[in-house]
Amino acid sequence: MERVSIDITYKCSLKCRLCNAYVPYMNDLLLHNHPAEDWLKVIDRYFEIVDYVKIFSISGGEPCIYPELPIILTHLKNYHNKQIGEIQFATNGTVVPSQSILNASKNFGEKLYFLIDNYGPEISTKIETIHDLMKKQNIRHEIRNYTNDNPHCGGWVDFGNLTEQRLKTQEEVEQLFAKCAFPQKLNFCFPISGTEMWPCPPARRRRQLGLSDDYSEYLDLFDESLSIEEQREKIRAIYAKKSLSACAYCSGMCEDSERVIPGEQLTQEEMVYVKAGARSYEEVLSMIATKQSDRQK
């Protein structure tokens, strides 16, 4: 496979309005941390099915706040020589990794690297500390600029609420798929959430919302009704798809997609609507507009 990502935790130190994982809008069940023992079983099962993955990512949420992360990293040593090309670790510049995380990371040498996202000094307050720490300990890392000044990839993309159909015809859906970076440039990123593996974050999010259940589009890694080879065939079939059901509800991540300022935080007022059940920033804005309209009446 080209790449896979384990969403080690959905807990996060930030409340980004347009988080592409929709973390601020997740319910308590999704925010519950799986114990390391569960993740070790998931990793073992994944590598039963997959012979080799070019990029194995650890993400979230903010993975540095997952308390048993060193256990996960140590376990990946069982696979890094033959079955993993590189291990990529994404963090948001707000949490200094513990020394136990750094020690476990150093065991991989150049094969593991940190992607440290910089949202500016008011948000990513630990950027310099993390950079200095990793430089001193000779840990491979890259700081991605997500400030207003020439942000990485021009900024973030808003996928929308993923609940309202945007594209009406199959032709439109396939056209979006053909220019979306997830299937084209990235060859999908396959986030693993719990025991399920999806080709992209919007597809996974629709599943989390209970809006999609097309079993041809994802894997349950522990589906005992399927053999290892049948699971592999499902992965091959996903790579061969010309669209996903989520595409009709998503704006896509394309060269011509409108860019937005990365890392903007939800305000206290907006968080009230999140706690009231908003599932996306679009729904937050809709709920605010409805309340203002009611007041005017």
mmCIF file of C-alpha atoms in Angstrom:
data_model
loop_
_atom_site.group_PDB
_atom_site.id
_atom_site.type_symbol
_atom_site.label_atom_id
_atom_site.label_comp_id
_atom_site.label_asym_id
_atom_site.label_seq_id
_atom_site.Cartn_x
_atom_site.Cartn_y
_atom_site.Cartn_z
ATOM 1 C CA MET A 1 0.000 0.000 0.000
ATOM 2 C CA GLU A 2 1.031 3.607 -0.514
ATOM 3 C CA ARG A 3 0.032 4.889 2.936
ATOM 4 C CA VAL A 4 -2.022 4.177 6.030
ATOM 5 C CA SER A 5 -2.730 6.240 9.136
ATOM 6 C CA ILE A 6 -3.743 5.142 12.615
ATOM 7 C CA ASP A 7 -5.858 7.731 14.414
ATOM 8 C CA ILE A 8 -4.290 6.967 17.745
ATOM 9 C CA THR A 9 -6.593 9.375 19.625
ATOM 10 C CA TYR A 10 -9.222 11.924 18.726
ATOM 11 C CA LYS A 11 -8.488 13.974 21.817
ATOM 12 C CA CYS A 12 -6.732 17.199 20.897
ATOM 13 C CA SER A 13 -5.204 20.301 22.428
ATOM 14 C CA LEU A 14 -6.863 22.468 19.755
ATOM 15 C CA LYS A 15 -10.444 23.167 18.656
ATOM 16 C CA CYS A 16 -9.973 23.928 14.966
ATOM 17 C CA ARG A 17 -13.122 25.127 13.233
ATOM 18 C CA LEU A 18 -12.325 23.284 10.009
ATOM 19 C CA CYS A 19 -10.381 20.292 11.323
ATOM 20 C CA ASN A 20 -10.342 17.794 8.451
ATOM 21 C CA ALA A 21 -10.878 14.982 10.943
ATOM 22 C CA TYR A 22 -13.874 16.819 12.492
ATOM 23 C CA VAL A 23 -12.354 16.208 15.938
ATOM 24 C CA PRO A 24 -14.111 19.091 17.788
ATOM 25 C CA TYR A 25 -17.470 17.720 16.630
ATOM 26 C CA MET A 26 -16.976 14.117 17.760
ATOM 27 C CA ASN A 27 -19.083 12.553 20.487
ATOM 28 C CA ASP A 28 -17.725 11.127 23.728
ATOM 29 C CA LEU A 29 -17.717 7.578 22.346
ATOM 30 C CA LEU A 30 -15.315 8.525 19.541
ATOM 31 C CA LEU A 31 -13.175 10.600 21.912
ATOM 32 C CA HIS A 32 -12.643 7.601 24.168
ATOM 33 C CA ASN A 33 -9.045 6.353 23.965
ATOM 34 C CA HIS A 34 -8.558 2.731 22.989
ATOM 35 C CA PRO A 35 -5.962 1.045 25.233
ATOM 36 C CA ALA A 36 -2.573 0.257 23.704
ATOM 37 C CA GLU A 37 -3.405 -3.461 23.832
ATOM 38 C CA ASP A 38 -6.216 -2.885 21.312
ATOM 39 C CA TRP A 39 -3.964 -0.882 18.995
ATOM 40 C CA LEU A 40 -1.294 -3.585 19.048
ATOM 41 C CA LYS A 41 -3.878 -6.103 17.855
ATOM 42 C CA VAL A 42 -4.978 -3.714 15.095
ATOM 43 C CA ILE A 43 -1.384 -3.189 13.963
ATOM 44 C CA ASP A 44 -0.671 -6.929 13.963
ATOM 45 C CA ARG A 45 -3.833 -7.623 11.988
ATOM 46 C CA TYR A 46 -3.049 -4.873 9.480
ATOM 47 C CA PHE A 47 0.368 -6.389 8.771
ATOM 48 C CA GLU A 48 -1.172 -9.834 8.370
ATOM 49 C CA ILE A 49 -3.147 -8.384 5.486
ATOM 50 C CA VAL A 50 -0.644 -5.884 4.083
ATOM 51 C CA ASP A 51 2.845 -7.014 3.069
ATOM 52 C CA TYR A 52 4.301 -3.525 2.804
ATOM 53 C CA VAL A 53 3.227 0.099 3.272
ATOM 54 C CA LYS A 54 5.326 2.990 1.998
ATOM 55 C CA ILE A 55 4.188 5.527 4.641
ATOM 56 C CA PHE A 56 2.778 4.548 8.034
ATOM 57 C CA SER A 57 1.361 7.646 9.752
ATOM 58 C CA ILE A 58 0.499 8.243 13.389
ATOM 59 C CA SER A 59 -2.069 10.982 13.771
ATOM 60 C CA GLY A 60 -5.167 12.129 15.641
ATOM 61 C CA GLY A 61 -6.267 14.362 17.323
ATOM 62 C CA GLU A 62 -2.961 15.171 18.905
ATOM 63 C CA PRO A 63 -1.000 11.918 19.236
ATOM 64 C CA CYS A 64 1.460 13.346 21.790
ATOM 65 C CA ILE A 65 -1.283 13.381 24.414
ATOM 66 C CA TYR A 66 -2.015 9.654 24.007
ATOM 67 C CA PRO A 67 -0.499 8.246 27.232
ATOM 68 C CA GLU A 68 0.606 4.865 25.854
ATOM 69 C CA LEU A 69 2.172 6.100 22.634
ATOM 70 C CA PRO A 70 5.695 4.764 23.437
ATOM 71 C CA ILE A 71 4.193 1.264 23.614
ATOM 72 C CA ILE A 72 2.777 1.682 20.104
ATOM 73 C CA LEU A 73 6.081 2.974 18.736
ATOM 74 C CA THR A 74 8.041 0.147 20.350
ATOM 75 C CA HIS A 75 5.663 -2.401 18.824
ATOM 76 C CA LEU A 76 6.130 -0.938 15.338
ATOM 77 C CA LYS A 77 9.791 -1.970 15.555
ATOM 78 C CA ASN A 78 8.550 -5.472 14.764
ATOM 79 C CA TYR A 79 7.601 -4.308 11.270
ATOM 80 C CA HIS A 80 9.738 -1.307 10.334
ATOM 81 C CA ASN A 81 12.573 -3.191 8.639
ATOM 82 C CA LYS A 82 10.595 -5.230 6.120
ATOM 83 C CA GLN A 83 7.015 -3.935 6.001
ATOM 84 C CA ILE A 84 7.242 -0.147 6.505
ATOM 85 C CA GLY A 85 9.012 2.373 4.291
ATOM 86 C CA GLU A 86 8.731 5.405 6.595
ATOM 87 C CA ILE A 87 6.878 6.280 9.779
ATOM 88 C CA GLN A 88 5.332 9.737 9.779
ATOM 89 C CA PHE A 89 4.245 11.409 13.009
ATOM 90 C CA ALA A 90 1.935 14.443 12.817
ATOM 91 C CA THR A 91 1.752 16.920 15.705
ATOM 92 C CA ASN A 92 0.366 20.441 16.049
ATOM 93 C CA GLY A 93 3.136 22.290 17.864
ATOM 94 C CA THR A 94 1.235 22.703 21.127
ATOM 95 C CA VAL A 95 2.576 19.729 23.095
ATOM 96 C CA VAL A 96 6.233 18.930 23.724
ATOM 97 C CA PRO A 97 6.697 15.166 23.176
ATOM 98 C CA SER A 98 7.738 13.329 26.319
ATOM 99 C CA GLN A 99 11.251 11.938 26.522
ATOM 100 C CA SER A 100 9.808 8.423 26.399
ATOM 101 C CA ILE A 101 8.162 9.278 23.051
ATOM 102 C CA LEU A 102 11.425 10.733 21.762
ATOM 103 C CA ASN A 103 13.460 7.743 22.955
ATOM 104 C CA ALA A 104 11.090 5.330 21.208
ATOM 105 C CA SER A 105 11.229 7.498 18.072
ATOM 106 C CA LYS A 106 15.048 7.572 18.002
ATOM 107 C CA ASN A 107 15.098 3.778 17.697
ATOM 108 C CA PHE A 108 13.913 4.149 14.093
ATOM 109 C CA GLY A 109 16.703 6.505 13.028
ATOM 110 C CA GLU A 110 15.954 8.317 9.761
ATOM 111 C CA LYS A 111 13.014 6.034 9.090
ATOM 112 C CA LEU A 112 10.725 8.006 11.438
ATOM 113 C CA TYR A 113 10.097 11.724 11.085
ATOM 114 C CA PHE A 114 7.871 14.276 12.766
ATOM 115 C CA LEU A 115 5.650 16.669 10.813
ATOM 116 C CA ILE A 116 5.226 19.658 13.129
ATOM 117 C CA ASP A 117 2.429 21.951 12.001
ATOM 118 C CA ASN A 118 2.960 25.624 12.826
ATOM 119 C CA TYR A 119 -0.242 27.663 13.165
ATOM 120 C CA GLY A 120 1.541 30.733 14.473
ATOM 121 C CA PRO A 121 2.843 31.779 17.909
ATOM 122 C CA GLU A 122 -0.588 32.255 19.480
ATOM 123 C CA ILE A 123 -1.633 28.656 18.707
ATOM 124 C CA SER A 124 1.468 26.510 18.174
ATOM 125 C CA THR A 125 3.174 27.849 21.278
ATOM 126 C CA LYS A 126 5.761 25.046 21.596
ATOM 127 C CA ILE A 127 7.197 25.106 18.052
ATOM 128 C CA GLU A 128 10.632 26.465 18.970
ATOM 129 C CA THR A 129 10.915 24.218 22.025
ATOM 130 C CA ILE A 130 10.050 21.125 19.987
ATOM 131 C CA HIS A 131 12.383 22.121 17.138
ATOM 132 C CA ASP A 132 15.324 22.729 19.504
ATOM 133 C CA LEU A 133 14.659 19.476 21.371
ATOM 134 C CA MET A 134 14.564 17.378 18.217
ATOM 135 C CA LYS A 135 17.564 19.114 16.725
ATOM 136 C CA LYS A 136 19.633 18.415 19.857
ATOM 137 C CA GLN A 137 18.545 14.766 19.914
ATOM 138 C CA ASN A 138 19.055 14.342 16.161
ATOM 139 C CA ILE A 139 15.448 13.387 15.432
ATOM 140 C CA ARG A 140 14.308 13.884 11.868
ATOM 141 C CA HIS A 141 11.550 16.485 11.629
ATOM 142 C CA GLU A 142 9.935 19.067 9.374
ATOM 143 C CA ILE A 143 8.011 22.199 10.337
ATOM 144 C CA ARG A 144 5.052 22.831 8.035
ATOM 145 C CA ASN A 145 3.982 26.436 7.779
ATOM 146 C CA TYR A 146 0.258 26.883 8.341
ATOM 147 C CA THR A 147 0.386 30.571 9.237
ATOM 148 C CA ASN A 148 -1.334 33.219 7.116
ATOM 149 C CA ASP A 149 1.951 33.932 5.344
ATOM 150 C CA ASN A 150 2.155 31.520 2.394
ATOM 151 C CA PRO A 151 0.700 28.463 4.167
ATOM 152 C CA HIS A 152 1.477 24.894 3.102
ATOM 153 C CA CYS A 153 -0.608 23.953 0.014
ATOM 154 C CA GLY A 154 -2.173 27.422 0.099
ATOM 155 C CA GLY A 155 -4.124 26.661 3.268
ATOM 156 C CA TRP A 156 -6.794 24.222 4.349
ATOM 157 C CA VAL A 157 -9.823 22.977 2.434
ATOM 158 C CA ASP A 158 -13.318 22.923 3.920
ATOM 159 C CA PHE A 159 -14.945 19.579 3.070
ATOM 160 C CA GLY A 160 -18.335 20.857 4.275
ATOM 161 C CA ASN A 161 -20.831 19.172 6.573
ATOM 162 C CA LEU A 162 -20.764 15.893 4.540
ATOM 163 C CA THR A 163 -24.482 15.428 5.233
ATOM 164 C CA GLU A 164 -25.983 17.320 2.271
ATOM 165 C CA GLN A 165 -25.572 16.043 -1.271
ATOM 166 C CA ARG A 166 -23.579 18.502 -3.370
ATOM 167 C CA LEU A 167 -23.240 16.582 -6.633
ATOM 168 C CA LYS A 168 -26.295 15.093 -8.313
ATOM 169 C CA THR A 169 -24.920 12.988 -11.170
ATOM 170 C CA GLN A 170 -22.417 10.143 -11.276
ATOM 171 C CA GLU A 171 -20.473 12.047 -13.936
ATOM 172 C CA GLU A 172 -19.999 14.995 -11.553
ATOM 173 C CA VAL A 173 -18.926 12.654 -8.771
ATOM 174 C CA GLU A 174 -16.326 10.937 -10.959
ATOM 175 C CA GLN A 175 -15.012 14.305 -12.164
ATOM 176 C CA LEU A 176 -14.444 15.389 -8.562
ATOM 177 C CA PHE A 177 -12.769 12.064 -7.732
ATOM 178 C CA ALA A 178 -10.492 12.418 -10.776
ATOM 179 C CA LYS A 179 -9.044 15.693 -9.475
ATOM 180 C CA CYS A 180 -9.139 15.102 -5.707
ATOM 181 C CA ALA A 181 -5.713 14.763 -4.070
ATOM 182 C CA PHE A 182 -6.789 11.908 -1.790
ATOM 183 C CA PRO A 183 -7.211 9.263 -4.526
ATOM 184 C CA GLN A 184 -4.907 10.855 -7.089
ATOM 185 C CA LYS A 185 -1.808 12.467 -5.508
ATOM 186 C CA LEU A 186 -1.872 10.524 -2.244
ATOM 187 C CA ASN A 187 -3.225 7.220 -3.604
ATOM 188 C CA PHE A 188 -5.604 7.457 -0.628
ATOM 189 C CA CYS A 189 -4.409 7.814 2.961
ATOM 190 C CA PHE A 190 -6.466 4.990 4.561
ATOM 191 C CA PRO A 191 -7.095 6.216 8.128
ATOM 192 C CA ILE A 192 -7.767 3.436 10.614
ATOM 193 C CA SER A 193 -10.372 4.257 13.240
ATOM 194 C CA GLY A 194 -11.070 1.503 15.754
ATOM 195 C CA THR A 195 -10.953 -1.670 13.661
ATOM 196 C CA GLU A 196 -12.105 -0.064 10.396
ATOM 197 C CA MET A 197 -9.948 1.282 7.573
ATOM 198 C CA TRP A 198 -11.307 3.867 5.130
ATOM 199 C CA PRO A 199 -9.734 5.392 1.999
ATOM 200 C CA CYS A 200 -10.051 9.043 3.120
ATOM 201 C CA PRO A 201 -11.158 11.165 6.123
ATOM 202 C CA PRO A 202 -14.486 12.361 4.611
ATOM 203 C CA ALA A 203 -15.516 8.778 3.854
ATOM 204 C CA ARG A 204 -14.622 7.764 7.400
ATOM 205 C CA ARG A 205 -16.497 10.741 8.855
ATOM 206 C CA ARG A 206 -19.698 9.846 7.026
ATOM 207 C CA ARG A 207 -19.426 6.358 8.466
ATOM 208 C CA GLN A 208 -18.970 7.828 11.966
ATOM 209 C CA LEU A 209 -22.128 9.885 11.434
ATOM 210 C CA GLY A 210 -24.050 6.762 10.439
ATOM 211 C CA LEU A 211 -24.607 8.082 6.912
ATOM 212 C CA SER A 212 -22.649 5.510 4.904
ATOM 213 C CA ASP A 213 -22.479 1.736 5.086
ATOM 214 C CA ASP A 214 -21.147 0.613 1.707
ATOM 215 C CA TYR A 215 -18.910 -2.284 2.733
ATOM 216 C CA SER A 216 -17.136 -2.227 -0.621
ATOM 217 C CA GLU A 217 -15.548 1.079 0.431
ATOM 218 C CA TYR A 218 -13.888 0.097 3.698
ATOM 219 C CA LEU A 219 -12.400 -2.816 5.613
ATOM 220 C CA ASP A 220 -13.253 -4.237 8.982
ATOM 221 C CA LEU A 221 -9.812 -5.617 9.726
ATOM 222 C CA PHE A 222 -11.272 -8.289 12.010
ATOM 223 C CA ASP A 223 -14.077 -9.489 9.751
ATOM 224 C CA GLU A 224 -13.762 -13.240 10.289
ATOM 225 C CA SER A 225 -15.989 -14.001 7.307
ATOM 226 C CA LEU A 226 -13.211 -12.833 4.966
ATOM 227 C CA SER A 227 -9.905 -14.562 4.368
ATOM 228 C CA ILE A 228 -6.651 -12.598 4.245
ATOM 229 C CA GLU A 229 -6.667 -12.784 0.462
ATOM 230 C CA GLU A 230 -10.278 -11.564 0.323
ATOM 231 C CA GLN A 231 -9.313 -8.566 2.478
ATOM 232 C CA ARG A 232 -6.441 -7.862 0.080
ATOM 233 C CA GLU A 233 -8.837 -8.045 -2.847
ATOM 234 C CA LYS A 234 -11.035 -5.449 -1.153
ATOM 235 C CA ILE A 235 -8.055 -3.090 -0.888
ATOM 236 C CA ARG A 236 -7.203 -3.640 -4.557
ATOM 237 C CA ALA A 237 -10.838 -2.962 -5.485
ATOM 238 C CA ILE A 238 -10.844 0.322 -3.528
ATOM 239 C CA TYR A 239 -7.701 1.450 -5.360
ATOM 240 C CA ALA A 240 -9.486 0.686 -8.642
ATOM 241 C CA LYS A 241 -12.626 2.709 -7.854
ATOM 242 C CA LYS A 242 -13.621 5.711 -9.939
ATOM 243 C CA SER A 243 -15.481 7.341 -7.043
ATOM 244 C CA LEU A 244 -16.676 6.881 -3.469
ATOM 245 C CA SER A 245 -20.173 7.456 -2.154
ATOM 246 C CA ALA A 246 -18.783 10.275 0.035
ATOM 247 C CA CYS A 247 -17.680 12.218 -3.052
ATOM 248 C CA ALA A 248 -21.243 13.356 -3.714
ATOM 249 C CA TYR A 249 -21.302 15.050 -0.300
ATOM 250 C CA CYS A 250 -17.745 16.418 -0.190
ATOM 251 C CA SER A 251 -16.102 19.455 -1.787
ATOM 252 C CA GLY A 252 -12.895 17.469 -2.367
ATOM 253 C CA MET A 253 -9.266 18.418 -1.848
ATOM 254 C CA CYS A 254 -8.348 19.745 -5.277
ATOM 255 C CA GLU A 255 -5.963 22.230 -6.849
ATOM 256 C CA ASP A 256 -8.887 24.588 -7.490
ATOM 257 C CA SER A 257 -10.558 24.089 -4.102
ATOM 258 C CA GLU A 258 -11.110 27.309 -2.171
ATOM 259 C CA ARG A 259 -8.503 27.646 0.578
ATOM 260 C CA VAL A 260 -9.262 28.788 4.114
ATOM 261 C CA ILE A 261 -7.043 30.011 6.950
ATOM 262 C CA PRO A 262 -5.584 26.951 8.735
ATOM 263 C CA GLY A 263 -6.051 26.365 12.431
ATOM 264 C CA GLU A 264 -8.712 28.982 13.223
ATOM 265 C CA GLN A 265 -10.093 28.136 16.646
ATOM 266 C CA LEU A 266 -13.719 27.822 17.671
ATOM 267 C CA THR A 267 -14.803 30.669 19.933
ATOM 268 C CA GLN A 268 -16.515 30.108 23.283
ATOM 269 C CA GLU A 269 -19.816 31.122 21.690
ATOM 270 C CA GLU A 270 -19.324 28.658 18.844
ATOM 271 C CA MET A 271 -18.422 25.874 21.297
ATOM 272 C CA VAL A 272 -21.887 26.280 22.836
ATOM 273 C CA TYR A 273 -23.390 25.127 19.536
ATOM 274 C CA VAL A 274 -20.870 22.301 19.217
ATOM 275 C CA LYS A 275 -21.981 21.051 22.637
ATOM 276 C CA ALA A 276 -25.573 21.437 21.475
ATOM 277 C CA GLY A 277 -24.920 18.922 18.692
ATOM 278 C CA ALA A 278 -23.363 20.708 15.698
ATOM 279 C CA ARG A 279 -21.486 18.134 13.590
ATOM 280 C CA SER A 280 -19.435 20.608 11.528
ATOM 281 C CA TYR A 281 -18.553 24.282 11.410
ATOM 282 C CA GLU A 282 -21.144 24.746 8.695
ATOM 283 C CA GLU A 283 -23.785 23.538 11.149
ATOM 284 C CA VAL A 284 -22.411 25.870 13.836
ATOM 285 C CA LEU A 285 -22.895 28.844 11.522
ATOM 286 C CA SER A 286 -26.375 27.619 10.560
ATOM 287 C CA MET A 287 -27.414 27.301 14.213
ATOM 288 C CA ILE A 288 -26.089 30.793 14.988
ATOM 289 C CA ALA A 289 -27.983 32.251 12.022
ATOM 290 C CA THR A 290 -31.189 30.501 13.117
ATOM 291 C CA LYS A 291 -30.881 31.875 16.658
ATOM 292 C CA GLN A 292 -30.269 35.391 15.373
ATOM 293 C CA SER A 293 -33.297 35.112 13.096
ATOM 294 C CA ASP A 294 -35.444 33.927 15.987
ATOM 295 C CA ARG A 295 -34.343 36.904 18.067
ATOM 296 C CA GLN A 296 -35.279 39.324 15.295
ATOM 297 C CA LYS A 297 -38.750 37.770 15.089
#
